PDB file of C-alpha atoms in Angstrom:
ATOM      1  CA  ASP A1157      93.973  71.475 133.189  1.00 58.00           C
ATOM      2  CA  MET A1158      96.076  71.028 136.306  1.00 72.00           C
ATOM      3  CA  GLY A1159      95.084  68.651 139.053  1.00 84.00           C
ATOM      4  CA  GLU A1160      93.663  69.911 142.323  1.00 87.00           C
ATOM      5  CA  ARG A1161      96.837  69.209 144.303  1.00 91.00           C
ATOM      6  CA  ALA A1162      99.040  71.019 141.763  1.00 92.00           C
ATOM      7  CA  VAL A1163      96.779  74.073 141.845  1.00 90.00           C
ATOM      8  CA  LEU A1164      96.794  74.134 145.652  1.00 93.00           C
ATOM      9  CA  ASP A1165     100.597  73.845 145.695  1.00 93.00           C
ATOM     10  CA  ARG A1166     100.891  76.889 143.392  1.00 93.00           C
ATOM     11  CA  PHE A1167      98.292  78.909 145.276  1.00 93.00           C
ATOM     12  CA  ARG A1168      99.915  78.218 148.642  1.00 94.00           C
ATOM     13  CA  GLN A1169     103.162  79.669 147.271  1.00 95.00           C
ATOM     14  CA  ILE A1170     101.547  83.012 146.435  1.00 95.00           C
ATOM     15  CA  GLU A1171      99.374  83.154 149.603  1.00 95.00           C
ATOM     16  CA  PRO A1172      96.258  84.673 147.983  1.00 96.00           C
ATOM     17  CA  ALA A1173      93.929  86.796 150.091  1.00 95.00           C
ATOM     18  CA  ALA A1174      91.139  86.633 147.486  1.00 94.00           C
ATOM     19  CA  LEU A1175      89.946  83.988 145.047  1.00 94.00           C
ATOM     20  CA  LEU A1176      87.785  84.633 141.986  1.00 94.00           C
ATOM     21  CA  THR A1177      86.031  81.450 140.904  1.00 91.00           C
ATOM     22  CA  VAL A1178      83.043  79.777 139.280  1.00 89.00           C
ATOM     23  CA  THR A1179      81.154  76.912 140.895  1.00 83.00           C
ATOM     24  CA  SER A1180      80.422  75.025 137.683  1.00 85.00           C
ATOM     25  CA  THR A1181      82.202  74.328 134.427  1.00 87.00           C
ATOM     26  CA  ALA A1182      81.294  72.691 131.127  1.00 89.00           C
ATOM     27  CA  TYR A1183      83.310  70.130 129.226  1.00 89.00           C
ATOM     28  CA  GLY A1184      82.278  67.751 126.482  1.00 93.00           C
ATOM     29  CA  GLY A1185      78.696  68.963 126.559  1.00 91.00           C
ATOM     30  CA  LYS A1186      78.277  68.220 130.282  1.00 92.00           C
ATOM     31  CA  THR A1187      78.078  70.612 133.234  1.00 88.00           C
ATOM     32  CA  TYR A1188      80.206  69.855 136.285  1.00 87.00           C
ATOM     33  CA  ASP A1189      79.477  71.222 139.745  1.00 85.00           C
ATOM     34  CA  ARG A1190      82.752  72.450 141.285  1.00 86.00           C
ATOM     35  CA  LYS A1191      81.445  73.752 144.626  1.00 87.00           C
ATOM     36  CA  ASP A1192      83.158  70.935 146.523  1.00 90.00           C
ATOM     37  CA  VAL A1193      86.511  71.837 144.948  1.00 90.00           C
ATOM     38  CA  VAL A1194      86.063  75.544 145.768  1.00 91.00           C
ATOM     39  CA  ALA A1195      85.209  74.651 149.375  1.00 92.00           C
ATOM     40  CA  ARG A1196      88.287  72.406 149.670  1.00 93.00           C
ATOM     41  CA  PHE A1197      90.531  75.107 148.201  1.00 92.00           C
ATOM     42  CA  ALA A1198      89.160  77.664 150.657  1.00 94.00           C
ATOM     43  CA  ALA A1199      89.726  75.295 153.577  1.00 95.00           C
ATOM     44  CA  GLN A1200      93.321  74.590 152.530  1.00 95.00           C
ATOM     45  CA  LEU A1201      94.463  78.155 151.815  1.00 96.00           C
ATOM     46  CA  PRO A1202      95.172  79.753 155.210  1.00 95.00           C
ATOM     47  CA  SER A1203      95.825  83.182 153.679  1.00 96.00           C
ATOM     48  CA  LEU A1204      92.397  83.316 151.968  1.00 96.00           C
ATOM     49  CA  ARG A1205      90.014  85.987 153.281  1.00 96.00           C
ATOM     50  CA  HIS A1206      87.415  86.377 150.517  1.00 95.00           C
ATOM     51  CA  VAL A1207      85.944  84.460 147.571  1.00 94.00           C
ATOM     52  CA  VAL A1208      84.190  86.183 144.652  1.00 93.00           C
ATOM     53  CA  PHE A1209      81.851  83.939 142.659  1.00 91.00           C
ATOM     54  CA  LEU A1210      81.817  84.742 138.931  1.00 89.00           C
ATOM     55  CA  PRO A1211      79.177  83.698 136.399  1.00 84.00           C
ATOM     56  CA  GLY A1212      79.669  80.097 135.421  1.00 79.00           C
ATOM     57  CA  VAL A1213      77.787  77.797 133.108  1.00 80.00           C
ATOM     58  CA  GLY A1214      74.513  79.454 132.161  1.00 73.00           C
ATOM     59  CA  GLY A1215      75.884  82.964 132.621  1.00 71.00           C
ATOM     60  CA  ALA A1216      74.798  83.599 136.217  1.00 66.00           C
ATOM     61  CA  ALA A1217      76.846  83.371 139.393  1.00 66.00           C
ATOM     62  CA  GLU A1218      75.604  80.432 141.388  1.00 65.00           C
ATOM     63  CA  SER A1219      74.904  80.461 145.073  1.00 68.00           C
ATOM     64  CA  PRO A1220      78.161  80.270 147.009  1.00 74.00           C
ATOM     65  CA  CYS A1221      79.323  77.054 148.566  1.00 82.00           C
ATOM     66  CA  GLU A1222      80.052  76.639 152.255  1.00 87.00           C
ATOM     67  CA  LEU A1223      83.288  78.379 153.199  1.00 92.00           C
ATOM     68  CA  PRO A1224      85.418  78.131 156.338  1.00 93.00           C
ATOM     69  CA  ALA A1225      84.940  80.602 159.189  1.00 93.00           C
ATOM     70  CA  GLY A1226      86.695  83.884 158.482  1.00 93.00           C
ATOM     71  CA  VAL A1227      86.366  83.609 154.689  1.00 95.00           C
ATOM     72  CA  GLY A1228      83.800  86.020 153.249  1.00 94.00           C
ATOM     73  CA  SER A1229      82.123  85.808 149.871  1.00 93.00           C
ATOM     74  CA  SER A1230      80.495  87.968 147.207  1.00 91.00           C
ATOM     75  CA  ILE A1231      78.742  87.498 143.890  1.00 89.00           C
ATOM     76  CA  TRP A1232      80.526  89.232 140.977  1.00 88.00           C
ATOM     77  CA  SER A1233      77.468  91.221 139.876  1.00 86.00           C
ATOM     78  CA  GLU A1234      77.174  92.642 143.414  1.00 87.00           C
ATOM     79  CA  VAL A1235      80.840  93.608 143.411  1.00 85.00           C
ATOM     80  CA  LEU A1236      80.359  95.562 140.187  1.00 86.00           C
ATOM     81  CA  ARG A1237      77.359  97.431 141.617  1.00 88.00           C
ATOM     82  CA  THR A1238      79.170  98.485 144.786  1.00 80.00           C
ATOM     83  CA  PRO A1239      81.367 101.535 144.219  1.00 83.00           C
ATOM     84  CA  ALA A1240      84.679 101.212 146.008  1.00 82.00           C
ATOM     85  CA  GLU A1241      88.277 102.245 145.586  1.00 84.00           C
ATOM     86  CA  LEU A1242      90.732  99.536 144.756  1.00 78.00           C
ATOM     87  CA  GLU A1243      93.324  99.223 147.465  1.00 82.00           C
ATOM     88  CA  ILE A1244      96.420  97.188 146.682  1.00 82.00           C
ATOM     89  CA  GLU A1245      98.808  96.200 149.447  1.00 78.00           C
TER      90      GLU A1245
END
């Protein structure tokens, strides 16, 4: 429920390397595409290295939006299928 600028201000403070997000939301019976917001966030977070797209409205992860150079992306279902050890820095 926070505005885009307020969210970016908070995120810049914590310097996230990864962002888990959906590209659409539902409110009041309508579906809203949020790919443009995700792309703007990615472009304005210099510490960001990877975006994971979670299932949104309809239950499936949507195709990723365009991200800045150097920022990778994955679909949540693919992440779950790929065995890997969690490494926390």
